[in-house]
Amino acid sequence: MRTFGYILLLCCVYAVTGEDEKYTDKFDNIDVKEILENSRLLLAYINCLLETGKCSPEGTELKKHMAEALSNGCKKCTEKQLDGVKLVVKHFVNHDKENWEKLVAKYDPTGEYTKKYEKEAKESGINLSE
């Protein structure tokens, strides 16, 4: 159930520009590490995704495309976005399990995506089975 986080990088959020195109790189310069190190910023994104708080424009885009990105393995993500996804997943799995579990409960309640992406996560050094 932790694979939801693979897509959480989209908390840097990307608007879809077309059916067969990549997500926009408009937000690729967002410092993902800064968000992860700032509990106030990170919590704002988490609350947006959980629908318990207001959403920034980036958070709104993230929520809008979350289901699609989870279902297709983030195939519309740029390389920089995919790198950020790995960073975000590692952070949640290793440092913020409580919020991770809340997000997983909302976006992967059956464990479908965890199972689907477990091998890929492991290849990236992320252990989703803990």
N, C-alpha and C. Protein backbone atom coordinates (compact mmCIF):
# COMPACT_ATOMS: atom_id res chain seq x y z
N MET A 1 0.82 -1.20 0.00
CA MET A 1 0.00 0.00 0.00
C MET A 1 0.86 1.25 0.00
N ARG A 2 2.12 1.13 0.01
CA ARG A 2 2.98 2.29 0.08
C ARG A 2 3.32 2.87 -1.28
N THR A 3 2.92 2.25 -2.34
CA THR A 3 3.29 2.73 -3.65
C THR A 3 2.57 4.01 -4.01
N PHE A 4 1.53 4.32 -3.33
CA PHE A 4 0.88 5.61 -3.55
C PHE A 4 1.93 6.70 -3.57
N GLY A 5 2.91 6.58 -2.72
CA GLY A 5 3.94 7.59 -2.61
C GLY A 5 4.74 7.77 -3.88
N TYR A 6 4.80 6.74 -4.71
CA TYR A 6 5.49 6.92 -5.97
C TYR A 6 4.90 8.07 -6.73
N ILE A 7 3.68 8.29 -6.53
CA ILE A 7 3.01 9.35 -7.25
C ILE A 7 2.96 10.63 -6.42
N LEU A 8 3.24 10.53 -5.17
CA LEU A 8 3.14 11.69 -4.30
C LEU A 8 4.04 12.82 -4.74
N LEU A 9 5.08 12.52 -5.45
CA LEU A 9 5.91 13.59 -5.98
C LEU A 9 5.04 14.58 -6.71
N LEU A 10 3.99 14.09 -7.23
CA LEU A 10 3.11 14.99 -7.93
C LEU A 10 2.63 16.08 -7.00
N CYS A 11 3.07 16.00 -5.73
CA CYS A 11 2.77 17.14 -4.88
C CYS A 11 3.56 18.32 -5.37
N CYS A 12 4.42 18.08 -6.27
CA CYS A 12 5.04 19.17 -7.00
C CYS A 12 4.16 19.50 -8.18
N VAL A 13 3.21 18.75 -8.36
CA VAL A 13 2.06 18.80 -9.23
C VAL A 13 2.32 19.16 -10.67
N TYR A 14 1.58 18.44 -11.51
CA TYR A 14 1.74 18.59 -12.93
C TYR A 14 0.38 18.55 -13.61
N ALA A 15 0.13 19.54 -14.44
CA ALA A 15 -1.13 19.57 -15.18
C ALA A 15 -0.98 18.74 -16.45
N VAL A 16 -1.99 18.02 -16.77
CA VAL A 16 -1.94 17.23 -17.99
C VAL A 16 -2.16 18.15 -19.18
N THR A 17 -1.30 18.03 -20.18
CA THR A 17 -1.41 18.90 -21.35
C THR A 17 -2.08 18.20 -22.52
N GLY A 18 -2.25 16.91 -22.46
CA GLY A 18 -2.90 16.19 -23.54
C GLY A 18 -2.90 14.71 -23.25
N GLU A 19 -3.70 13.97 -23.96
CA GLU A 19 -3.89 12.55 -23.70
C GLU A 19 -2.60 11.75 -23.81
N ASP A 20 -1.78 12.03 -24.83
CA ASP A 20 -0.56 11.25 -25.05
C ASP A 20 0.70 11.99 -24.66
N GLU A 21 0.59 13.12 -24.01
CA GLU A 21 1.74 13.94 -23.68
C GLU A 21 2.15 13.76 -22.23
N LYS A 22 3.31 14.29 -21.91
CA LYS A 22 3.81 14.28 -20.53
C LYS A 22 3.08 15.34 -19.72
N TYR A 23 3.13 15.18 -18.40
CA TYR A 23 2.65 16.25 -17.53
C TYR A 23 3.57 17.44 -17.76
N THR A 24 3.05 18.61 -17.53
CA THR A 24 3.85 19.80 -17.73
C THR A 24 5.08 19.79 -16.81
N ASP A 25 6.16 20.37 -17.30
CA ASP A 25 7.35 20.49 -16.46
C ASP A 25 7.38 21.84 -15.74
N LYS A 26 6.26 22.52 -15.76
CA LYS A 26 6.13 23.84 -15.15
C LYS A 26 6.57 23.85 -13.69
N PHE A 27 6.36 22.75 -12.97
CA PHE A 27 6.69 22.70 -11.55
C PHE A 27 7.95 21.89 -11.26
N ASP A 28 8.69 21.53 -12.29
CA ASP A 28 9.89 20.71 -12.09
C ASP A 28 10.98 21.40 -11.27
N ASN A 29 10.93 22.71 -11.16
CA ASN A 29 11.94 23.42 -10.38
C ASN A 29 11.58 23.56 -8.90
N ILE A 30 10.45 23.03 -8.51
CA ILE A 30 10.09 23.05 -7.10
C ILE A 30 11.09 22.17 -6.35
N ASP A 31 11.55 22.67 -5.22
CA ASP A 31 12.53 21.94 -4.41
C ASP A 31 11.79 20.94 -3.52
N VAL A 32 11.74 19.70 -3.97
CA VAL A 32 11.02 18.65 -3.25
C VAL A 32 11.63 18.44 -1.86
N LYS A 33 12.95 18.50 -1.77
CA LYS A 33 13.60 18.33 -0.46
C LYS A 33 13.15 19.40 0.52
N GLU A 34 13.00 20.62 0.05
CA GLU A 34 12.55 21.71 0.91
C GLU A 34 11.15 21.42 1.45
N ILE A 35 10.28 20.91 0.61
CA ILE A 35 8.92 20.57 1.05
C ILE A 35 8.98 19.47 2.10
N LEU A 36 9.77 18.44 1.83
CA LEU A 36 9.86 17.31 2.76
C LEU A 36 10.47 17.72 4.10
N GLU A 37 11.35 18.70 4.10
CA GLU A 37 12.01 19.15 5.33
C GLU A 37 11.21 20.20 6.08
N ASN A 38 10.16 20.70 5.47
CA ASN A 38 9.34 21.73 6.09
C ASN A 38 7.99 21.13 6.46
N SER A 39 7.82 20.81 7.73
CA SER A 39 6.61 20.10 8.16
C SER A 39 5.34 20.88 7.85
N ARG A 40 5.39 22.20 7.90
CA ARG A 40 4.22 23.01 7.60
C ARG A 40 3.82 22.86 6.13
N LEU A 41 4.78 22.95 5.23
CA LEU A 41 4.49 22.80 3.80
C LEU A 41 4.01 21.38 3.49
N LEU A 42 4.71 20.41 4.02
CA LEU A 42 4.35 19.02 3.76
C LEU A 42 2.95 18.71 4.27
N LEU A 43 2.64 19.17 5.47
CA LEU A 43 1.32 18.92 6.04
C LEU A 43 0.21 19.57 5.21
N ALA A 44 0.51 20.73 4.63
CA ALA A 44 -0.49 21.39 3.78
C ALA A 44 -0.81 20.51 2.57
N TYR A 45 0.21 19.92 1.96
CA TYR A 45 -0.03 19.02 0.82
C TYR A 45 -0.79 17.77 1.27
N ILE A 46 -0.40 17.22 2.40
CA ILE A 46 -1.07 16.03 2.92
C ILE A 46 -2.54 16.32 3.18
N ASN A 47 -2.81 17.44 3.86
CA ASN A 47 -4.20 17.80 4.16
C ASN A 47 -5.01 18.03 2.90
N CYS A 48 -4.38 18.62 1.90
CA CYS A 48 -5.06 18.81 0.61
C CYS A 48 -5.45 17.45 0.04
N LEU A 49 -4.49 16.54 -0.01
CA LEU A 49 -4.75 15.22 -0.59
C LEU A 49 -5.80 14.44 0.19
N LEU A 50 -5.82 14.63 1.50
CA LEU A 50 -6.79 13.93 2.34
C LEU A 50 -8.14 14.65 2.40
N GLU A 51 -8.20 15.80 1.74
CA GLU A 51 -9.41 16.63 1.71
C GLU A 51 -9.81 17.09 3.11
N THR A 52 -8.79 17.39 3.92
CA THR A 52 -9.03 17.92 5.26
C THR A 52 -8.50 19.34 5.40
N GLY A 53 -8.03 19.90 4.30
CA GLY A 53 -7.51 21.26 4.31
C GLY A 53 -7.60 21.87 2.92
N LYS A 54 -7.25 23.15 2.86
CA LYS A 54 -7.27 23.85 1.58
C LYS A 54 -6.14 23.37 0.69
N CYS A 55 -6.32 23.54 -0.59
CA CYS A 55 -5.31 23.14 -1.57
C CYS A 55 -4.72 24.35 -2.27
N SER A 56 -3.42 24.32 -2.43
CA SER A 56 -2.75 25.30 -3.28
C SER A 56 -3.08 24.94 -4.72
N PRO A 57 -2.76 25.80 -5.67
CA PRO A 57 -2.98 25.42 -7.07
C PRO A 57 -2.25 24.12 -7.43
N GLU A 58 -1.04 23.94 -6.91
CA GLU A 58 -0.29 22.71 -7.16
C GLU A 58 -0.99 21.51 -6.54
N GLY A 59 -1.48 21.67 -5.33
CA GLY A 59 -2.20 20.60 -4.65
C GLY A 59 -3.47 20.21 -5.38
N THR A 60 -4.15 21.19 -5.90
CA THR A 60 -5.38 20.92 -6.67
C THR A 60 -5.06 20.09 -7.90
N GLU A 61 -3.99 20.43 -8.61
CA GLU A 61 -3.58 19.66 -9.79
C GLU A 61 -3.19 18.25 -9.40
N LEU A 62 -2.48 18.12 -8.30
CA LEU A 62 -2.07 16.80 -7.82
C LEU A 62 -3.28 15.92 -7.60
N LYS A 63 -4.24 16.43 -6.85
CA LYS A 63 -5.45 15.67 -6.57
C LYS A 63 -6.19 15.29 -7.85
N LYS A 64 -6.22 16.21 -8.78
CA LYS A 64 -6.96 15.99 -10.02
C LYS A 64 -6.37 14.83 -10.83
N HIS A 65 -5.05 14.63 -10.76
CA HIS A 65 -4.40 13.63 -11.60
C HIS A 65 -3.90 12.41 -10.84
N MET A 66 -4.18 12.35 -9.56
CA MET A 66 -3.66 11.27 -8.73
C MET A 66 -4.10 9.89 -9.23
N ALA A 67 -5.36 9.70 -9.49
CA ALA A 67 -5.87 8.39 -9.91
C ALA A 67 -5.23 7.94 -11.22
N GLU A 68 -5.14 8.85 -12.17
CA GLU A 68 -4.54 8.51 -13.45
C GLU A 68 -3.07 8.12 -13.29
N ALA A 69 -2.33 8.90 -12.53
CA ALA A 69 -0.90 8.63 -12.34
C ALA A 69 -0.69 7.29 -11.62
N LEU A 70 -1.52 6.99 -10.65
CA LEU A 70 -1.40 5.70 -9.98
C LEU A 70 -1.73 4.55 -10.92
N SER A 71 -2.74 4.72 -11.72
CA SER A 71 -3.18 3.62 -12.58
C SER A 71 -2.22 3.35 -13.73
N ASN A 72 -1.51 4.38 -14.18
CA ASN A 72 -0.64 4.15 -15.34
C ASN A 72 0.85 4.21 -15.01
N GLY A 73 1.20 4.15 -13.74
CA GLY A 73 2.61 4.12 -13.36
C GLY A 73 3.32 5.43 -13.61
N CYS A 74 2.60 6.50 -13.60
CA CYS A 74 3.16 7.83 -13.80
C CYS A 74 3.83 7.92 -15.18
N LYS A 75 3.25 7.29 -16.17
CA LYS A 75 3.86 7.25 -17.49
C LYS A 75 3.93 8.62 -18.15
N LYS A 76 3.17 9.58 -17.65
CA LYS A 76 3.23 10.94 -18.20
C LYS A 76 4.21 11.83 -17.43
N CYS A 77 4.88 11.26 -16.44
CA CYS A 77 5.84 12.03 -15.64
C CYS A 77 7.15 12.21 -16.39
N THR A 78 7.80 13.35 -16.17
CA THR A 78 9.13 13.58 -16.72
C THR A 78 10.14 12.83 -15.85
N GLU A 79 11.38 12.73 -16.33
CA GLU A 79 12.43 12.07 -15.55
C GLU A 79 12.63 12.77 -14.20
N LYS A 80 12.63 14.08 -14.20
CA LYS A 80 12.81 14.82 -12.95
C LYS A 80 11.67 14.52 -11.98
N GLN A 81 10.47 14.41 -12.48
CA GLN A 81 9.32 14.10 -11.64
C GLN A 81 9.45 12.70 -11.06
N LEU A 82 9.89 11.75 -11.87
CA LEU A 82 10.07 10.38 -11.38
C LEU A 82 11.16 10.32 -10.30
N ASP A 83 12.23 11.08 -10.47
CA ASP A 83 13.27 11.14 -9.44
C ASP A 83 12.70 11.69 -8.15
N GLY A 84 11.87 12.71 -8.26
CA GLY A 84 11.23 13.29 -7.08
C GLY A 84 10.28 12.33 -6.41
N VAL A 85 9.58 11.53 -7.20
CA VAL A 85 8.67 10.54 -6.64
C VAL A 85 9.45 9.60 -5.73
N LYS A 86 10.59 9.12 -6.20
CA LYS A 86 11.41 8.21 -5.40
C LYS A 86 11.84 8.87 -4.10
N LEU A 87 12.22 10.14 -4.16
CA LEU A 87 12.63 10.87 -2.97
C LEU A 87 11.48 10.97 -1.97
N VAL A 88 10.30 11.27 -2.47
CA VAL A 88 9.12 11.42 -1.61
C VAL A 88 8.75 10.08 -0.97
N VAL A 89 8.76 9.02 -1.77
CA VAL A 89 8.40 7.71 -1.23
C VAL A 89 9.37 7.31 -0.13
N LYS A 90 10.66 7.46 -0.38
CA LYS A 90 11.66 7.13 0.64
C LYS A 90 11.42 7.91 1.91
N HIS A 91 11.11 9.18 1.77
CA HIS A 91 10.85 10.01 2.95
C HIS A 91 9.67 9.46 3.75
N PHE A 92 8.57 9.21 3.08
CA PHE A 92 7.39 8.74 3.80
C PHE A 92 7.61 7.36 4.41
N VAL A 93 8.18 6.46 3.65
CA VAL A 93 8.38 5.10 4.15
C VAL A 93 9.32 5.09 5.35
N ASN A 94 10.35 5.92 5.30
CA ASN A 94 11.36 5.92 6.36
C ASN A 94 11.12 6.90 7.51
N HIS A 95 10.33 7.97 7.28
CA HIS A 95 10.25 9.02 8.28
C HIS A 95 8.85 9.48 8.67
N ASP A 96 7.83 9.07 7.98
CA ASP A 96 6.49 9.61 8.27
C ASP A 96 5.42 8.56 7.99
N LYS A 97 5.55 7.43 8.66
CA LYS A 97 4.63 6.31 8.40
C LYS A 97 3.18 6.65 8.74
N GLU A 98 2.96 7.47 9.75
CA GLU A 98 1.58 7.80 10.13
C GLU A 98 0.83 8.47 8.99
N ASN A 99 1.40 9.51 8.42
CA ASN A 99 0.74 10.19 7.30
C ASN A 99 0.75 9.32 6.05
N TRP A 100 1.80 8.55 5.88
CA TRP A 100 1.88 7.62 4.75
C TRP A 100 0.67 6.67 4.77
N GLU A 101 0.40 6.10 5.93
CA GLU A 101 -0.72 5.16 6.04
C GLU A 101 -2.06 5.83 5.78
N LYS A 102 -2.21 7.08 6.18
CA LYS A 102 -3.45 7.81 5.91
C LYS A 102 -3.64 8.00 4.40
N LEU A 103 -2.56 8.38 3.74
CA LEU A 103 -2.64 8.59 2.29
C LEU A 103 -2.88 7.28 1.55
N VAL A 104 -2.22 6.24 2.00
CA VAL A 104 -2.41 4.93 1.38
C VAL A 104 -3.86 4.46 1.57
N ALA A 105 -4.40 4.68 2.76
CA ALA A 105 -5.78 4.27 3.02
C ALA A 105 -6.75 4.96 2.06
N LYS A 106 -6.46 6.19 1.70
CA LYS A 106 -7.34 6.93 0.81
C LYS A 106 -7.12 6.54 -0.66
N TYR A 107 -5.87 6.43 -1.08
CA TYR A 107 -5.57 6.27 -2.50
C TYR A 107 -5.26 4.84 -2.94
N ASP A 108 -5.02 3.94 -1.99
CA ASP A 108 -4.76 2.55 -2.35
C ASP A 108 -5.36 1.62 -1.29
N PRO A 109 -6.65 1.75 -1.03
CA PRO A 109 -7.26 0.98 0.06
C PRO A 109 -7.22 -0.53 -0.13
N THR A 110 -7.16 -1.00 -1.36
CA THR A 110 -7.13 -2.44 -1.61
C THR A 110 -5.71 -2.99 -1.75
N GLY A 111 -4.72 -2.10 -1.79
CA GLY A 111 -3.34 -2.54 -1.95
C GLY A 111 -2.97 -2.85 -3.40
N GLU A 112 -3.84 -2.53 -4.31
CA GLU A 112 -3.62 -2.81 -5.73
C GLU A 112 -2.33 -2.17 -6.25
N TYR A 113 -2.12 -0.90 -5.92
CA TYR A 113 -0.95 -0.19 -6.45
C TYR A 113 0.32 -0.61 -5.74
N THR A 114 0.23 -0.92 -4.48
CA THR A 114 1.41 -1.40 -3.76
C THR A 114 1.93 -2.67 -4.42
N LYS A 115 1.02 -3.56 -4.67
CA LYS A 115 1.41 -4.83 -5.31
C LYS A 115 1.96 -4.56 -6.71
N LYS A 116 1.30 -3.67 -7.44
CA LYS A 116 1.67 -3.38 -8.82
C LYS A 116 3.08 -2.81 -8.93
N TYR A 117 3.49 -1.98 -7.95
CA TYR A 117 4.76 -1.25 -8.05
C TYR A 117 5.83 -1.72 -7.07
N GLU A 118 5.56 -2.78 -6.33
CA GLU A 118 6.50 -3.22 -5.29
C GLU A 118 7.89 -3.55 -5.86
N LYS A 119 7.93 -4.24 -6.97
CA LYS A 119 9.22 -4.62 -7.57
C LYS A 119 10.00 -3.37 -7.99
N GLU A 120 9.33 -2.45 -8.62
CA GLU A 120 9.97 -1.21 -9.06
C GLU A 120 10.50 -0.43 -7.85
N ALA A 121 9.74 -0.39 -6.79
CA ALA A 121 10.19 0.31 -5.58
C ALA A 121 11.44 -0.35 -5.02
N LYS A 122 11.42 -1.66 -4.96
CA LYS A 122 12.57 -2.40 -4.43
C LYS A 122 13.82 -2.14 -5.26
N GLU A 123 13.67 -2.08 -6.57
CA GLU A 123 14.79 -1.78 -7.45
C GLU A 123 15.35 -0.37 -7.21
N SER A 124 14.52 0.50 -6.65
CA SER A 124 14.95 1.86 -6.32
C SER A 124 15.41 1.97 -4.87
N GLY A 125 15.51 0.84 -4.19
CA GLY A 125 15.99 0.84 -2.81
C GLY A 125 14.94 1.19 -1.78
N ILE A 126 13.68 1.00 -2.13
CA ILE A 126 12.58 1.34 -1.24
C ILE A 126 11.86 0.04 -0.86
N ASN A 127 11.82 -0.25 0.42
CA ASN A 127 11.18 -1.48 0.90
C ASN A 127 9.76 -1.16 1.34
N LEU A 128 8.82 -1.55 0.53
CA LEU A 128 7.40 -1.27 0.81
C LEU A 128 6.76 -2.31 1.71
N SER A 129 7.45 -3.39 1.99
CA SER A 129 6.82 -4.46 2.75
C SER A 129 7.05 -4.35 4.25
N GLU A 130 7.69 -3.30 4.70
CA GLU A 130 7.89 -3.13 6.16
C GLU A 130 6.68 -2.51 6.80
